[in-house]
Coordinates of C-alpha atoms and ligand atoms in Angstrom, one line a residue:
M462 CA 122.9 89.8 105.8
A463 CA 124.3 87.0 108.1
K464 CA 122.9 83.5 107.7
I465 CA 120.3 82.6 110.3
A466 CA 121.4 79.7 112.6
K467 CA 119.3 76.7 113.4
T468 CA 119.5 77.3 117.2
G469 CA 118.1 80.8 116.8
I470 CA 115.2 79.5 114.7
F471 CA 114.4 76.7 117.1
R472 CA 114.5 79.1 120.1
A473 CA 112.3 81.7 118.5
L474 CA 109.6 79.2 117.4
G475 CA 109.6 76.9 120.5
L476 CA 111.1 73.9 118.8
K477 CA 113.3 71.2 120.4
A478 CA 115.3 68.1 119.2
K479 CA 112.6 65.8 120.4
M480 CA 108.9 66.6 120.4
K481 CA 105.4 65.2 120.5
G482 CA 102.9 65.5 117.6
A483 CA 99.4 66.3 118.9
N484 CA 98.1 69.6 120.2
Y485 CA 94.8 71.5 120.7
G486 CA 96.3 74.4 122.7
G487 CA 98.4 73.9 125.8
E488 CA 100.9 71.1 126.0
W489 CA 101.9 68.9 123.1
F490 CA 101.3 65.2 123.7
A491 CA 101.6 61.8 121.8
T492 CA 101.5 58.2 122.8
S493 CA 102.2 56.2 119.6
G494 CA 105.9 55.5 120.4
D495 CA 106.5 55.9 116.6
Y496 CA 108.7 58.8 115.5
I497 CA 108.9 60.9 112.4
T498 CA 112.3 62.3 111.6
S499 CA 112.6 65.9 110.2
R500 CA 115.8 66.2 108.1
N501 CA 117.5 69.2 106.7
P502 CA 117.4 68.5 102.9
T503 CA 120.6 70.5 102.4
D504 CA 122.9 68.2 104.3
G505 CA 120.6 65.3 105.3
K506 CA 121.2 65.9 109.0
V507 CA 118.5 65.2 111.5
L508 CA 116.7 68.4 112.7
A509 CA 114.3 66.8 115.2
K510 CA 112.3 63.7 116.0
I511 CA 108.6 64.0 116.5
E512 CA 106.4 61.3 118.1
Q513 CA 103.4 60.7 115.8
A514 CA 99.9 61.2 117.1
S515 CA 98.3 57.8 117.7
P516 CA 94.6 57.1 116.8
K517 CA 93.7 57.7 120.5
D518 CA 95.6 61.0 120.5
Y519 CA 93.6 61.9 117.4
D520 CA 90.3 61.2 119.1
K521 CA 91.3 63.3 122.0
V522 CA 92.1 66.2 119.7
M523 CA 89.0 65.8 117.7
K524 CA 86.8 65.8 120.8
Q525 CA 88.2 69.2 121.7
A526 CA 87.9 70.5 118.2
R527 CA 84.2 69.7 118.1
K528 CA 83.7 71.4 121.5
A529 CA 85.6 74.5 120.4
F530 CA 83.5 74.8 117.2
L531 CA 80.3 75.0 119.3
A532 CA 81.7 77.9 121.4
W533 CA 83.5 79.7 118.5
R534 CA 80.4 79.8 116.2
E535 CA 78.7 81.9 118.9
L536 CA 81.2 84.7 118.5
P537 CA 80.1 87.3 115.9
A538 CA 82.1 87.0 112.7
P539 CA 83.8 90.4 113.0
K540 CA 85.0 89.4 116.5
R541 CA 86.4 86.2 115.0
G542 CA 88.1 88.5 112.4
E543 CA 89.7 90.5 115.2
I544 CA 91.4 87.3 116.4
V545 CA 92.6 86.5 112.9
R546 CA 94.0 90.1 112.7
Q547 CA 96.0 89.3 115.8
V548 CA 97.3 86.0 114.2
G549 CA 98.4 88.1 111.3
E550 CA 100.3 90.5 113.7
A551 CA 101.9 87.5 115.4
L552 CA 103.1 86.2 112.0
R553 CA 104.5 89.7 111.2
E554 CA 106.6 89.5 114.4
K555 CA 107.9 86.0 113.6
K556 CA 108.2 86.4 109.9
D557 CA 112.0 86.3 109.7
M558 CA 112.3 83.1 111.8
L559 CA 109.3 81.3 110.4
G560 CA 110.6 82.1 106.9
A561 CA 114.0 80.8 107.9
L562 CA 112.4 77.6 109.2
V563 CA 110.7 77.0 105.9
S564 CA 114.1 77.3 104.2
L565 CA 115.7 75.0 106.7
E566 CA 113.2 72.2 106.7
M567 CA 111.8 72.4 103.1
G568 CA 114.8 73.8 101.2
K569 CA 113.3 76.8 99.4
I570 CA 115.6 79.9 99.4
Y571 CA 115.1 82.4 102.1
T572 CA 113.4 85.1 100.1
E573 CA 110.8 82.5 99.0
G574 CA 110.5 81.3 102.7
L575 CA 109.8 84.9 103.6
G576 CA 107.4 85.2 100.7
E577 CA 105.5 82.2 102.0
V578 CA 105.0 83.8 105.4
Q579 CA 103.9 87.1 103.7
E580 CA 101.3 85.0 102.0
M581 CA 100.0 83.9 105.4
I582 CA 99.9 87.5 106.6
D583 CA 98.1 88.6 103.4
I584 CA 95.4 85.9 103.8
C585 CA 94.9 87.0 107.4
D586 CA 94.3 90.6 106.2
F587 CA 91.9 89.3 103.5
A588 CA 90.0 87.2 106.1
V589 CA 89.7 90.1 108.5
G590 CA 87.9 92.2 105.8
L591 CA 85.8 89.2 104.8
S592 CA 84.6 88.7 108.4
R593 CA 82.3 91.7 107.9
N594 CA 81.0 90.6 104.6
L595 CA 80.1 86.9 104.6
S596 CA 77.0 87.8 102.8
G597 CA 74.3 86.2 100.7
P598 CA 71.8 87.8 98.3
T599 CA 68.2 88.8 98.9
L600 CA 66.1 87.2 96.1
Q601 CA 62.8 88.1 94.6
S602 CA 60.0 85.8 95.5
E603 CA 57.2 84.8 93.0
R604 CA 54.7 84.9 96.0
P605 CA 53.1 88.1 97.0
R606 CA 54.4 89.7 100.2
H607 CA 57.2 87.2 100.6
R608 CA 61.0 87.6 100.6
M609 CA 63.8 85.2 99.9
M610 CA 67.4 85.3 101.0
E611 CA 70.5 83.2 101.4
Q612 CA 72.5 82.9 104.6
W613 CA 75.8 81.3 105.3
H614 CA 76.4 79.5 108.6
P615 CA 79.5 77.9 110.2
L616 CA 80.2 74.4 109.0
G617 CA 82.1 72.5 111.7
V618 CA 85.6 71.1 112.1
V619 CA 87.6 71.6 108.9
G620 CA 90.4 69.1 108.2
V621 CA 93.5 70.4 106.5
I622 CA 96.0 68.1 104.8
S623 CA 99.0 70.0 103.3
A624 CA 102.0 69.2 101.1
F625 CA 105.7 69.6 101.9
N626 CA 106.3 72.4 99.3
F627 CA 104.2 75.1 100.9
P628 CA 104.5 73.9 104.5
V629 CA 103.0 76.9 106.2
A630 CA 101.0 79.0 103.6
V631 CA 98.5 76.4 102.6
W632 CA 97.5 75.9 106.2
A633 CA 97.0 79.6 106.6
W634 CA 95.0 79.8 103.3
N635 CA 92.6 77.4 104.8
T636 CA 92.6 78.3 108.5
A637 CA 92.3 82.1 108.2
L638 CA 89.1 81.6 106.1
A639 CA 87.8 78.7 108.2
W640 CA 88.2 80.7 111.4
V641 CA 86.4 83.8 110.3
C642 CA 83.7 81.5 108.9
G643 CA 83.2 80.1 112.4
D644 CA 84.9 76.7 112.0
S645 CA 87.5 75.1 114.1
T646 CA 90.4 73.4 112.3
L647 CA 92.4 70.2 112.5
W648 CA 95.7 70.1 110.5
K649 CA 97.8 67.2 109.4
P650 CA 101.0 68.8 108.0
S651 CA 103.2 66.9 105.6
S652 CA 105.3 64.3 107.5
K653 CA 108.3 65.8 105.5
T654 CA 107.9 69.2 107.2
P655 CA 106.5 68.6 110.7
L656 CA 108.5 71.4 112.4
C657 CA 106.7 74.0 110.3
G658 CA 103.4 72.6 111.6
I659 CA 104.6 72.7 115.2
A660 CA 105.9 76.3 114.8
C661 CA 102.6 77.6 113.3
Q662 CA 100.6 76.0 116.0
N663 CA 102.9 77.5 118.7
I664 CA 102.3 81.0 117.2
V665 CA 98.5 80.7 117.1
N666 CA 98.4 79.1 120.6
E667 CA 99.8 82.3 122.1
V668 CA 97.2 84.4 120.4
F669 CA 94.3 82.2 121.3
K670 CA 95.5 81.9 125.0
R671 CA 95.9 85.6 125.3
N672 CA 92.3 86.0 124.2
D673 CA 91.0 83.2 126.4
L674 CA 89.6 81.3 123.5
P675 CA 88.4 77.6 123.8
A676 CA 91.1 75.0 123.4
G677 CA 90.6 73.1 120.2
L678 CA 90.0 76.0 117.9
S679 CA 93.3 75.2 116.1
C680 CA 94.5 71.6 116.3
V681 CA 97.4 69.7 114.9
T682 CA 98.0 66.0 114.6
I683 CA 101.4 65.0 113.1
G684 CA 101.7 61.7 111.4
R685 CA 102.0 59.9 108.1
G686 CA 99.3 60.0 105.4
S687 CA 98.7 56.2 105.7
T688 CA 98.0 56.5 109.5
I689 CA 96.8 59.8 110.9
G690 CA 95.9 61.1 107.4
E691 CA 93.6 58.1 106.7
K692 CA 92.0 58.6 110.2
L693 CA 91.2 62.2 109.4
V694 CA 89.7 61.6 105.9
N695 CA 87.5 58.8 107.2
D696 CA 86.3 60.8 110.2
P697 CA 82.5 61.6 109.8
H698 CA 83.0 64.5 112.2
I699 CA 84.8 66.4 109.5
P700 CA 82.4 67.9 107.0
L701 CA 85.1 69.4 104.9
V702 CA 88.6 68.0 104.1
S703 CA 90.9 70.5 102.3
A704 CA 93.7 68.4 100.8
T705 CA 96.8 69.6 99.0
G706 CA 99.2 67.2 97.4
S707 CA 99.7 64.8 94.5
T708 CA 97.0 63.6 92.2
R709 CA 97.4 60.1 93.5
M710 CA 96.7 61.3 97.1
G711 CA 93.7 63.3 95.8
Q712 CA 92.2 60.3 94.1
R713 CA 92.4 58.4 97.3
I714 CA 91.0 61.2 99.5
G715 CA 88.4 62.3 97.0
G716 CA 87.1 58.7 97.0
V717 CA 87.0 58.3 100.8
V718 CA 85.4 61.6 101.5
G719 CA 83.0 61.2 98.6
A720 CA 81.9 57.8 99.8
R721 CA 80.8 59.3 103.1
L722 CA 79.2 62.3 101.2
G723 CA 81.6 64.8 102.8
R724 CA 82.9 67.8 101.1
A725 CA 86.5 68.0 99.7
I726 CA 88.6 70.8 98.4
L727 CA 91.3 69.0 96.3
E728 CA 94.4 71.0 95.3
L729 CA 96.5 68.6 93.3
G730 CA 99.3 68.4 90.7
G731 CA 99.9 70.7 87.8
N732 CA 101.6 70.5 84.4
N733 CA 101.9 74.2 83.7
A734 CA 102.9 75.7 80.3
I735 CA 103.8 79.0 78.9
I736 CA 103.1 79.7 75.2
I737 CA 105.7 82.1 73.9
S738 CA 104.5 83.8 70.8
D739 CA 106.7 85.4 68.1
K740 CA 104.8 88.5 69.1
A741 CA 106.0 88.4 72.7
D742 CA 108.3 90.7 74.7
M743 CA 111.3 88.3 74.9
K744 CA 112.8 89.9 78.0
G745 CA 109.6 89.4 80.1
A746 CA 109.1 85.9 78.7
L747 CA 112.6 84.9 79.7
A748 CA 112.3 86.2 83.2
S749 CA 109.0 84.4 83.7
A750 CA 110.1 81.1 82.2
F751 CA 113.3 81.2 84.3
F752 CA 111.6 81.9 87.6
G753 CA 108.8 79.5 86.8
A754 CA 111.0 76.5 86.0
V755 CA 114.0 77.1 88.4
G756 CA 112.4 78.9 91.3
T757 CA 111.7 76.6 94.4
A758 CA 113.8 74.1 92.5
G759 CA 110.8 73.3 90.4
Q760 CA 108.8 72.2 93.5
R761 CA 105.8 74.5 93.2
C762 CA 102.4 73.1 92.0
T763 CA 102.5 76.1 89.6
S764 CA 106.1 75.6 88.4
T765 CA 106.6 76.0 84.7
R766 CA 107.0 72.4 83.3
R767 CA 106.5 73.1 79.6
L768 CA 107.5 75.9 77.1
I769 CA 105.6 76.0 73.8
I770 CA 107.7 78.4 71.7
H771 CA 107.0 79.8 68.2
E772 CA 109.4 78.3 65.7
K773 CA 110.7 81.7 64.6
I774 CA 112.1 82.6 68.0
Y775 CA 112.8 79.0 69.3
A776 CA 116.6 78.9 68.9
T777 CA 117.2 82.5 70.1
F778 CA 114.9 82.1 73.1
L779 CA 116.6 78.8 74.3
R780 CA 120.1 80.2 73.8
K781 CA 119.2 83.1 76.2
L782 CA 117.4 80.8 78.6
K783 CA 120.4 78.4 78.8
A784 CA 122.7 81.4 79.5
N785 CA 120.5 82.1 82.6
Y786 CA 120.6 78.5 83.7
K787 CA 124.4 78.6 83.6
N788 CA 124.4 81.4 86.2
V789 CA 122.1 79.7 88.7
K790 CA 123.9 79.6 92.1
I791 CA 123.0 76.3 93.7
G792 CA 123.5 75.7 97.4
D793 CA 122.4 76.3 101.0
P794 CA 118.9 77.9 100.8
L795 CA 119.7 80.1 103.8
D796 CA 122.8 81.6 102.0
P797 CA 121.5 84.9 100.5
K798 CA 123.5 84.3 97.3
T799 CA 121.8 81.0 96.5
L800 CA 119.2 81.0 93.8
M801 CA 118.3 77.3 93.9
G802 CA 118.3 75.0 97.0
P803 CA 118.0 71.2 97.3
L804 CA 115.1 68.9 96.4
I805 CA 113.1 67.7 99.5
D806 CA 114.7 64.3 99.7
E807 CA 116.5 61.4 97.9
T808 CA 113.2 60.0 96.6
A809 CA 112.6 63.3 94.8
V810 CA 116.1 63.1 93.3
A811 CA 115.3 59.5 92.2
D812 CA 112.1 60.8 90.5
Y813 CA 114.3 63.5 88.7
E814 CA 116.7 60.9 87.5
A815 CA 113.9 58.6 86.4
A816 CA 112.3 61.4 84.4
I817 CA 115.5 62.2 82.6
K818 CA 116.1 58.6 81.7
A819 CA 112.5 58.2 80.5
A820 CA 112.6 61.4 78.5
K821 CA 115.8 60.2 76.7
E822 CA 114.1 56.9 75.9
Q823 CA 111.0 58.7 74.6
G824 CA 113.0 60.8 72.1
G825 CA 114.0 63.7 74.3
K826 CA 117.3 65.6 73.9
I827 CA 118.9 67.2 77.0
L828 CA 119.7 70.8 76.2
Y829 CA 121.0 71.6 79.7
G830 CA 121.5 69.9 83.1
G831 CA 120.5 66.3 83.9
K832 CA 123.0 65.8 86.8
V833 CA 122.8 65.2 90.5
L834 CA 125.1 67.3 92.8
R835 CA 126.4 66.8 96.3
P836 CA 127.7 70.1 97.6
F837 CA 127.1 69.2 101.2
G838 CA 127.3 65.4 101.0
A839 CA 123.6 64.5 100.7
P840 CA 122.6 63.7 97.1
T841 CA 119.6 66.1 97.2
F842 CA 120.8 68.8 94.8
V843 CA 120.3 68.6 91.0
L844 CA 121.1 70.8 88.0
P845 CA 118.0 72.5 86.6
T846 CA 117.3 70.8 83.3
I847 CA 115.9 71.6 79.9
I848 CA 114.8 68.9 77.6
E849 CA 113.6 69.2 74.0
I850 CA 110.8 66.7 73.5
E851 CA 107.3 66.2 72.0
N852 CA 104.3 67.1 74.1
K853 CA 102.7 63.7 73.6
A854 CA 105.6 61.8 75.2
D855 CA 104.4 59.9 78.3
I856 CA 106.9 61.6 80.6
V857 CA 105.7 65.1 79.5
Q858 CA 102.1 64.1 80.4
N859 CA 103.1 63.5 84.0
E860 CA 104.1 65.9 86.7
T861 CA 107.7 65.4 87.9
F862 CA 108.2 67.5 91.0
A863 CA 111.7 68.7 90.1
P864 CA 113.3 71.5 88.0
V865 CA 112.8 69.7 84.6
L866 CA 111.5 71.9 81.8
Y867 CA 110.2 70.4 78.6
V868 CA 110.5 72.6 75.5
M869 CA 108.7 72.2 72.1
K870 CA 108.0 74.4 69.1
Y871 CA 104.9 75.4 67.2
K872 CA 103.9 77.1 63.9
R873 CA 100.3 78.2 64.3
F874 CA 98.7 79.6 67.5
D875 CA 95.8 77.1 67.3
Q876 CA 98.4 74.3 67.3
A877 CA 100.1 75.8 70.4
L878 CA 96.7 75.9 72.2
K879 CA 96.0 72.3 71.4
M880 CA 99.4 71.2 72.7
H881 CA 98.9 73.4 75.8
N882 CA 95.6 71.7 76.8
D883 CA 96.7 68.2 75.8
V884 CA 97.8 67.1 79.3
P885 CA 95.7 65.5 82.1
Q886 CA 96.3 68.4 84.6
G887 CA 94.8 71.9 84.5
L888 CA 96.3 74.2 87.1
S889 CA 98.2 77.3 85.9
S890 CA 98.9 78.6 82.4
S891 CA 100.3 81.6 80.6
V892 CA 100.8 83.2 77.2
Y893 CA 103.4 85.7 76.3
T894 CA 102.2 87.8 73.4
D895 CA 101.5 91.4 72.5
S896 CA 98.7 90.3 70.1
V897 CA 95.3 91.1 71.5
G898 CA 93.8 88.3 69.3
E899 CA 96.2 85.7 70.7
G900 CA 95.8 86.9 74.3
E901 CA 92.0 87.0 74.2
S902 CA 91.7 83.6 72.5
F903 CA 93.9 82.1 75.3
L904 CA 91.5 83.4 77.9
S905 CA 88.4 82.5 75.9
F906 CA 86.4 79.3 76.2
L907 CA 88.4 78.0 73.2
G908 CA 91.7 78.8 75.1
S909 CA 93.4 77.5 78.2
D910 CA 91.5 74.9 80.2
C911 CA 93.3 75.7 83.5
G912 CA 92.0 77.3 86.7
I913 CA 94.6 80.0 86.3
A914 CA 95.3 81.7 82.9
N915 CA 97.7 84.6 82.6
I916 CA 98.9 87.0 79.9
N917 CA 102.4 88.3 80.0
I918 CA 103.2 86.9 83.5
G919 CA 104.3 83.4 84.2
T920 CA 102.5 80.4 85.7
S921 CA 104.1 80.6 89.1
G922 CA 103.4 82.9 92.0
A923 CA 99.7 83.5 92.6
E924 CA 98.3 86.3 94.8
I925 CA 95.9 85.5 97.6
G926 CA 93.2 87.8 96.3
G927 CA 92.2 85.4 93.5
A928 CA 90.6 82.0 93.9
F929 CA 93.4 79.4 93.6
G930 CA 93.1 75.9 92.1
G931 CA 92.7 74.0 88.9
E932 CA 90.7 71.7 86.7
K933 CA 90.9 68.1 85.4
E934 CA 93.5 66.0 87.5
T935 CA 94.3 69.1 89.5
G936 CA 91.1 68.3 91.4
G937 CA 88.7 71.2 90.8
G938 CA 89.1 72.8 94.3
R939 CA 89.4 76.5 95.0
E940 CA 91.2 78.1 98.0
S941 CA 92.3 81.5 99.1
G942 CA 90.7 84.6 97.6
S943 CA 87.5 85.7 95.8
D944 CA 84.5 83.6 97.0
S945 CA 86.4 80.5 98.0
W946 CA 85.2 81.1 101.6
K947 CA 81.8 79.7 100.6
M948 CA 83.3 76.1 100.8
Y949 CA 83.9 76.7 104.5
M950 CA 80.3 77.5 105.4
R951 CA 76.9 75.9 104.9
R952 CA 74.4 77.7 102.7
Q953 CA 70.8 78.1 103.6
T954 CA 67.9 79.5 101.5
N955 CA 65.2 81.2 103.4
T956 CA 61.7 82.2 102.4
I957 CA 59.8 84.6 104.7
N958 CA 56.0 85.2 104.4
W959 CA 55.4 88.7 105.8
G960 CA 51.9 89.0 104.3
G961 CA 50.2 86.3 106.3
E962 CA 48.4 84.6 103.4
V963 CA 49.7 81.2 102.3
H964 CA 50.6 81.0 98.6
L965 CA 52.0 77.8 97.1
A966 CA 54.8 78.1 94.5
Q967 CA 54.2 77.5 90.8
G968 CA 50.5 78.4 91.3
V969 CA 49.6 75.1 92.9
E970 CA 46.1 75.1 94.4
F971 CA 45.5 72.9 97.5
K972 CA 42.3 73.7 99.5
A973 CA 39.9 71.4 101.2
Ligands
NAD1243 P1 101.8 64.0 98.7 O1 100.6 63.7 97.9 O2 102.8 63.0 98.8 O3 101.3 64.4 100.2 C1 100.5 65.5 100.5 C2 99.9 65.3 101.8 O4 98.9 64.2 101.7 C3 100.8 64.9 102.9 O5 100.5 65.6 104.1 C4 100.6 63.4 103.0 O6 101.0 62.9 104.3 C5 99.1 63.3 102.8 N1 98.6 62.0 102.4 C6 99.1 61.2 101.5 N2 98.4 60.1 101.4 C7 97.3 60.3 102.2 C8 96.2 59.5 102.6 N3 95.9 58.3 102.0 N4 95.3 60.0 103.4 C9 95.5 61.2 104.0 N5 96.6 62.0 103.7 C10 97.5 61.5 102.9 O7 102.4 65.4 98.1 P2 103.7 66.1 98.4 O8 104.9 65.3 97.8 O9 103.8 66.5 99.8 O10 103.5 67.5 97.5 C11 103.8 67.6 96.2 C12 102.5 67.5 95.4 O11 101.5 68.5 95.9 C13 102.7 67.9 93.9 O12 101.9 67.0 93.1 C14 102.1 69.3 93.8 O13 101.7 69.7 92.5 C15 101.0 69.2 94.8 N6 100.6 70.6 95.2 C16 99.5 71.1 94.7 C17 99.1 72.4 95.1 C18 97.8 73.0 94.6 O14 97.3 74.0 95.2 N7 97.3 72.5 93.5 C19 99.9 73.1 96.1 C20 101.0 72.5 96.5 C21 101.4 71.2 96.1

């Protein structure tokens, strides 16, 4: 397959070298005079410059988003689902080009870029089905001839803040659900991947216009976290902020939204481990550890950061893993032969170097990697790295968003579990074992303390059908499948007296 060129991607997705960063349907606009530069992480070259939304531009967008919500909530949910079905179709048509843009701007390899767009299509399909089943239970009343039930109503304007590493899918996880739930949405994409934000908005704008829907249903304001991001999280017109990013960002946003008693879904950093038992299928464990640690150049929230390996198989497992590492083809993410692309920018590379230095100082031994590469001039490529170190080392306790894998050994399964949970984060986790006892104890209340716990598959690569998110410093939020939609609606408990006679609850008597 021939490599997709930048000009083709730009043409297909309505992108230009200079653009404006605010939109609620129709023309893009911005008045800040302050530009964000989108760079290709592969060679450091400028892809485009985007004028940030100013606070006034934000207010204009928000006014429209609030108006759109009032009209959109009037539409029956299955009709809203039909619009989301059309968004899914539009994404199918643009899958190749949008996937290529993700590779170009973010740096993940093309097959992963395509996978990310597939995830958007999948959540649209999921949301369409959901639109006919946003249901609450009917409950038994203690009062004679009464009925109780729960209803779910649209919430308002949902604010979405996304990270650079899933520059399109996380937006879709939130918006597909929010739209069928009857909400309008306002998105602040990562300022490292603004083009992905503009391209997605252009795709939905066409669908919404064709259906004559109110302007403001889908809105975007591009800008930095410290400017437009802060404006969004402080905005009392946003009842729900769904924010994906680092734990530091989540602490800030959680505090601000909490202080105004708003609702927040926080999807933050992970520190994901696989326990590899001596009773494991070695081939499967190798494949999962390899993809988990090296895939997306270690820039997934669910990337495998730690391997806790039984001492009996420790040496053999690492010998085989290193052999895989030696075969990793590093290069242009749009080249079909490439297995690992660049890190997002030079700051990420500096974090990688700092982690390796710290690991050495804290007793770590580099088993593979530890070097920065410059295949295209820009110092944004690194060797995937394996470091033998103790779990309690400070550097292991923190998430470094790069392909650095910490390995350690264990003797008894209860020791492995203790090590596994002994980090501040709690996103994704896995055990490789053919022992029912080990597997079940990993999933039990005594086992993994993460939001995602797997047996015989790795930590990375969740499906949209399940609720996605994690515990502890990962923030506690859940997005995507299962009943995550409930966060995007307001719940109402109803009691209906169909018998006529008034009965007070708990047998209270109150008569004159
Ligand atoms: P980041 O925290 O630097 O930025 C994330 C987003 O938050 C960006 O859009 C940024 O502009 C915005 N932001 C930052 N400060 C803000 C503020 N004060 N107010 C409002 N917005 C603000 O994260 P990143 O480097 O883009 O992404 C990597 C991180 O994201 C990693 O820690 C990774 O684990 C995490 N992540 C988590 C999940 C998950 O679902 N748990 C998914 C993807 C990424």
